[in-house]
XYZ file of C-alpha atoms in Angstrom:
369
model
C -156.385 -139.933 8.044
C -157.619 -136.544 9.129
C -154.908 -134.102 10.162
C -155.697 -131.380 12.725
C -154.723 -128.464 10.475
C -156.307 -125.042 10.519
C -155.515 -122.033 8.350
C -156.111 -118.895 10.396
C -154.520 -115.585 11.258
C -152.458 -115.988 14.423
C -152.006 -113.001 16.698
C -149.983 -114.753 19.431
C -146.224 -114.201 19.432
C -144.396 -117.394 18.447
C -140.796 -118.492 18.745
C -139.484 -118.511 15.169
C -137.118 -121.167 13.899
C -133.612 -119.760 13.627
C -132.751 -118.643 10.125
C -136.096 -119.710 8.729
C -137.366 -116.346 7.548
C -136.081 -115.911 4.009
C -137.283 -115.743 0.462
C -137.187 -119.165 -1.200
C -134.251 -119.640 -3.541
C -133.827 -122.110 -6.339
C -130.866 -124.391 -5.585
C -130.883 -126.133 -8.951
C -133.158 -126.890 -11.862
C -134.845 -129.687 -9.914
C -134.680 -128.326 -6.358
C -135.946 -125.391 -4.298
C -134.363 -124.206 -1.074
C -136.724 -124.990 1.811
C -139.187 -122.067 2.114
C -141.009 -123.337 5.216
C -140.595 -121.802 8.660
C -141.991 -123.051 11.941
C -143.029 -121.311 15.145
C -144.018 -123.030 18.386
C -145.665 -121.960 21.635
C -146.456 -124.012 24.739
C -149.920 -123.585 26.208
C -150.149 -122.759 29.908
C -152.888 -125.271 30.751
C -150.583 -128.002 32.102
C -152.009 -130.642 29.752
C -149.007 -130.943 27.401
C -150.542 -128.892 24.564
C -148.240 -127.118 22.114
C -149.363 -124.792 19.308
C -147.551 -124.425 15.998
C -147.714 -122.341 12.902
C -145.884 -123.298 9.728
C -145.550 -120.738 6.945
C -144.736 -121.166 3.281
C -142.524 -118.173 2.521
C -142.617 -118.692 -1.242
C -144.830 -118.025 -4.246
C -145.072 -121.755 -5.018
C -147.377 -124.481 -3.703
C -145.391 -126.723 -1.340
C -146.429 -130.304 -0.587
C -145.177 -132.188 2.473
C -145.962 -135.726 3.713
C -148.305 -135.200 6.647
C -146.230 -137.363 8.990
C -143.348 -134.856 8.790
C -145.553 -132.111 10.250
C -146.676 -131.679 13.866
C -149.991 -133.311 12.903
C -148.078 -136.580 12.487
C -146.712 -136.505 16.031
C -148.867 -139.446 17.119
C -147.256 -141.639 14.440
C -143.589 -140.827 14.874
C -140.933 -139.331 17.094
C -140.756 -135.721 15.904
C -139.875 -133.928 19.128
C -136.947 -133.556 21.461
C -138.469 -133.499 24.966
C -136.259 -133.102 28.041
C -137.358 -132.825 31.649
C -136.199 -133.829 35.092
C -132.668 -134.194 33.785
C -133.396 -136.706 31.024
C -135.166 -137.246 27.715
C -138.841 -138.102 27.975
C -139.637 -141.599 26.713
C -141.502 -141.768 23.411
C -144.478 -144.116 23.866
C -146.114 -143.869 20.434
C -145.634 -146.121 17.403
C -142.702 -146.163 14.992
C -143.974 -146.824 11.459
C -142.261 -148.063 8.298
C -144.073 -146.445 5.378
C -144.117 -146.856 1.622
C -143.404 -143.833 -0.569
C -145.965 -141.063 -0.016
C -148.948 -140.820 -2.334
C -150.793 -137.632 -3.229
C -153.310 -138.458 -0.485
C -150.485 -138.324 2.074
C -149.425 -134.778 1.168
C -150.382 -131.611 3.022
C -150.396 -128.651 0.636
C -149.220 -125.144 1.555
C -150.473 -122.458 -0.784
C -148.180 -119.515 -1.548
C -147.485 -117.580 1.683
C -150.026 -119.671 3.560
C -149.730 -120.342 7.296
C -151.164 -123.529 8.767
C -151.812 -123.826 12.492
C -151.519 -127.069 14.437
C -152.214 -128.141 18.002
C -150.407 -131.163 19.472
C -150.769 -132.822 22.857
C -147.317 -134.202 23.623
C -148.605 -136.249 26.563
C -150.295 -138.570 24.075
C -146.948 -139.690 22.623
C -144.366 -138.990 25.339
C -144.308 -140.119 28.943
C -144.796 -136.835 30.772
C -146.488 -138.458 33.764
C -143.759 -137.241 36.134
C -144.969 -133.707 35.480
C -142.917 -130.574 35.872
C -141.041 -128.405 33.393
C -139.924 -129.735 30.008
C -137.809 -128.229 27.230
C -139.394 -129.059 23.869
C -138.282 -128.612 20.278
C -139.658 -129.882 16.978
C -137.236 -131.606 14.591
C -138.348 -133.153 11.299
C -136.565 -134.016 8.044
C -138.497 -133.081 4.888
C -137.874 -136.216 2.835
C -140.296 -136.286 -0.115
C -141.417 -132.666 0.208
C -141.775 -130.956 -3.174
C -143.391 -128.139 -5.072
C -146.610 -128.710 -6.977
C -144.455 -128.655 -10.105
C -142.279 -131.510 -8.835
C -139.154 -129.735 -7.606
C -137.651 -131.315 -4.505
C -137.353 -129.207 -1.375
C -133.720 -129.140 -0.262
C -131.627 -127.728 2.523
C -128.281 -125.991 2.418
C -125.809 -127.326 -0.170
C -128.510 -129.523 -1.656
C -128.750 -131.724 1.447
C -132.017 -132.898 2.979
C -134.175 -130.047 4.244
C -135.191 -129.849 7.874
C -138.065 -128.240 9.737
C -136.812 -127.362 13.204
C -138.046 -125.039 15.902
C -136.296 -123.199 18.653
C -136.956 -124.847 22.056
C -139.773 -123.709 24.312
C -140.527 -124.433 27.957
C -143.619 -126.507 28.740
C -145.165 -127.035 32.180
C -147.067 -130.311 32.516
C -149.377 -131.556 35.241
C -148.493 -135.234 35.764
C -152.065 -136.393 36.395
C -153.323 -134.735 33.200
C -150.461 -136.238 31.208
C -151.138 -139.726 32.535
C -154.791 -139.410 31.527
C -153.797 -138.398 27.974
C -151.269 -141.179 27.407
C -151.852 -143.366 24.358
C -154.803 -141.399 22.940
C -152.864 -140.253 19.880
C -151.754 -143.625 18.549
C -152.409 -144.816 15.002
C -155.944 -145.605 13.936
C -156.693 -148.900 12.255
C -154.060 -150.547 14.411
C -153.894 -154.099 15.613
C -154.533 -154.597 19.299
C -151.568 -155.641 21.445
C -151.600 -159.414 21.382
C -152.097 -161.839 24.186
C -151.844 -165.548 23.585
C -151.377 -166.419 19.935
C -149.958 -169.401 18.061
C -146.281 -170.316 18.390
C -144.725 -171.682 15.189
C -140.990 -172.327 14.912
C -140.365 -170.298 18.033
C -142.301 -167.195 16.855
C -145.696 -166.131 18.225
C -148.368 -165.177 15.685
C -151.419 -163.159 16.760
C -154.502 -162.845 14.549
C -152.748 -164.446 11.576
C -154.181 -166.869 9.027
C -152.323 -170.023 8.072
C -151.123 -168.357 4.874
C -149.971 -165.276 6.792
C -148.064 -167.437 9.266
C -146.270 -169.100 6.355
C -145.443 -165.799 4.626
C -144.423 -163.966 7.788
C -142.421 -166.983 8.918
C -140.404 -166.802 5.693
C -139.823 -163.121 6.460
C -138.581 -163.949 9.961
C -136.200 -166.567 8.554
C -134.845 -164.022 6.052
C -134.529 -161.354 8.749
C -132.395 -163.764 10.767
C -130.168 -164.302 7.723
C -129.864 -160.543 7.274
C -129.124 -159.804 10.933
C -126.498 -162.538 11.116
C -124.922 -161.289 7.887
C -124.729 -157.733 9.234
C -123.301 -158.970 12.508
C -120.698 -161.025 10.643
C -119.706 -157.949 8.604
C -118.789 -155.977 11.701
C -117.038 -158.937 13.290
C -114.798 -159.300 10.232
C -114.075 -155.634 9.467
C -111.908 -153.240 11.435
C -112.444 -150.388 9.002
C -115.385 -149.312 6.846
C -116.037 -150.322 3.262
C -118.326 -148.843 0.605
C -121.219 -150.789 2.093
C -120.777 -149.086 5.469
C -120.211 -145.553 4.169
C -123.162 -145.783 1.754
C -125.624 -146.246 4.609
C -123.850 -144.818 7.670
C -121.521 -142.194 6.230
C -118.091 -141.046 7.289
C -116.174 -143.362 9.599
C -115.311 -142.735 13.203
C -114.420 -145.526 15.595
C -117.264 -144.473 17.903
C -119.901 -144.650 15.174
C -118.513 -147.945 13.878
C -118.747 -149.422 17.387
C -122.295 -148.133 17.748
C -123.346 -149.819 14.503
C -121.627 -153.032 15.615
C -123.561 -153.060 18.887
C -126.835 -152.323 17.124
C -126.584 -155.385 14.909
C -125.492 -157.628 17.773
C -128.625 -156.561 19.676
C -130.896 -156.897 16.615
C -129.523 -160.360 15.847
C -129.894 -161.500 19.445
C -133.506 -160.286 19.498
C -134.478 -162.032 16.259
C -132.731 -165.258 17.278
C -135.017 -165.721 20.281
C -136.914 -168.978 19.853
C -139.261 -169.139 22.818
C -142.101 -167.080 21.359
C -140.655 -163.728 22.445
C -140.777 -162.399 18.873
C -144.440 -161.727 18.146
C -145.951 -161.030 14.711
C -149.358 -159.331 14.976
C -151.430 -159.465 11.772
C -154.187 -157.127 12.988
C -153.058 -153.930 11.227
C -155.184 -152.697 8.290
C -153.171 -149.573 7.448
C -151.177 -149.180 4.215
C -147.899 -149.216 6.152
C -145.319 -151.994 6.010
C -145.311 -152.399 9.792
C -144.957 -150.617 13.101
C -143.900 -151.246 16.680
C -144.064 -149.562 20.057
C -140.397 -149.104 21.010
C -141.095 -149.609 24.705
C -142.877 -152.950 24.084
C -140.496 -155.566 22.682
C -140.757 -157.699 20.623
C -144.240 -157.347 19.097
C -144.274 -156.283 15.435
C -147.534 -155.224 13.782
C -147.391 -156.098 10.083
C -149.627 -154.163 7.692
C -150.820 -154.163 4.079
C -147.530 -153.267 2.352
C -145.756 -156.067 4.227
C -147.831 -158.760 2.538
C -147.049 -157.569 -0.985
C -143.323 -157.080 -0.303
C -140.830 -159.720 -1.518
C -139.303 -161.984 1.106
C -135.821 -160.664 0.349
C -134.366 -157.654 -1.465
C -135.025 -153.937 -1.083
C -137.934 -153.108 1.250
C -138.522 -156.815 1.747
C -140.341 -158.732 4.455
C -137.018 -159.733 5.958
C -135.685 -156.191 5.778
C -138.877 -154.742 7.257
C -138.436 -156.949 10.316
C -134.845 -155.703 10.671
C -136.177 -152.132 10.449
C -138.829 -152.720 13.096
C -136.557 -154.671 15.455
C -134.084 -151.775 15.373
C -136.763 -149.486 16.844
C -137.032 -151.263 20.184
C -135.315 -149.343 22.952
C -133.652 -152.553 24.143
C -131.972 -153.069 20.747
C -130.958 -149.924 18.841
C -133.720 -147.420 19.694
C -133.738 -146.056 16.143
C -136.024 -143.375 14.770
C -137.629 -142.894 11.337
C -135.559 -139.917 10.250
C -136.029 -140.595 6.523
C -137.546 -143.343 4.390
C -136.272 -144.958 1.202
C -132.844 -145.720 -0.233
C -132.367 -142.272 -1.786
C -133.161 -140.498 1.473
C -130.964 -142.882 3.475
C -127.996 -142.336 1.150
C -128.409 -138.569 1.407
C -128.661 -138.758 5.186
C -125.412 -140.753 5.379
C -123.641 -137.967 3.508
C -125.158 -135.005 5.337
C -125.515 -136.380 8.875
C -123.837 -139.721 9.766
C -125.021 -139.505 13.368
C -128.631 -139.326 12.185
C -127.995 -142.225 9.785
C -127.003 -144.327 12.792
C -130.361 -143.385 14.312
C -132.373 -144.199 11.166
C -134.228 -147.502 10.905
C -134.264 -147.656 7.092
C -130.475 -147.183 7.067
C -130.162 -150.292 9.237
C -132.524 -152.175 6.949
C -130.748 -151.251 3.729
C -127.321 -152.091 5.144
C -128.644 -155.529 6.145
C -130.487 -156.167 2.847
C -127.346 -155.081 0.963
C -129.181 -154.748 -2.340
C -127.469 -154.101 -4.679
C -124.594 -156.045 -3.149
C -121.657 -154.037 -1.823
C -118.536 -155.308 -0.102
């Protein structure tokens, strides 16, 4: 995938991320304190365009998965966008990804600045027009130096790349015209019709794929019921809860309870409402559009995943079902068990908003009580 990245000198004054301008410091033998800083400026053309520059303030080459940068904004929810008294609805895809490969990494040379342009109207519903407050907020999970040191935040926690907010004026007609143009390439087309098997609709799937995906749906239902049963039978957290969702508060515990009730209810539908679309040819596990329940696009990594266990077919469907706004409305804050465990420690609220955290709690592999 081609990322819209340019390396140029930038004369325009940018809003700098608070506290981001510092010399990189080594946190430990295997980690480096995050040396990246981000600046953001809204363009005055009314189209939803925002310009960024990201600078590597260190003498080392820094590598970051492209989807954690503004160039990945059409494949994930990386912005906080508020206007007209409420958050703008994210209309792009939410993607479950395998671990990044070298081809997925954007490299920042020592002291290099990369410049990005993003049209927010492609991924957020800005059709009402008016004034919006916008900030960029990404977790650098998997970012590293060329020598292999992990990029960390304060106290060794996950590093973040966050901007100060800027004000953006958007013309509603221009935003409506731009909607949907930034979505993933190589995607399956939203399905109509399809074949209903055991209460699940399959679109563009072979007989073998229907069998394999059907086993994944059955396992996802086992997982969602198991998670629901956990919360029904526990009044206080156990190691299983704190591993994936962090420190206990009654409010967070109730939120997690309600998430799994909604996920289980969604997966238990048996009238064809759950739709598996086999048209994706990307290397992802799967993706969904959160505003369009309950269609799940399954991709290449899904077919090679085990039916149960870590990053399984069943778990992937839990992950994707959690994204729908009518269930849990989760985001992809971090990927992978290591990142999810770290997130639970550093930011329990974000863990409750992380789809992989919901998946790993439900898969419960290795088993915890």
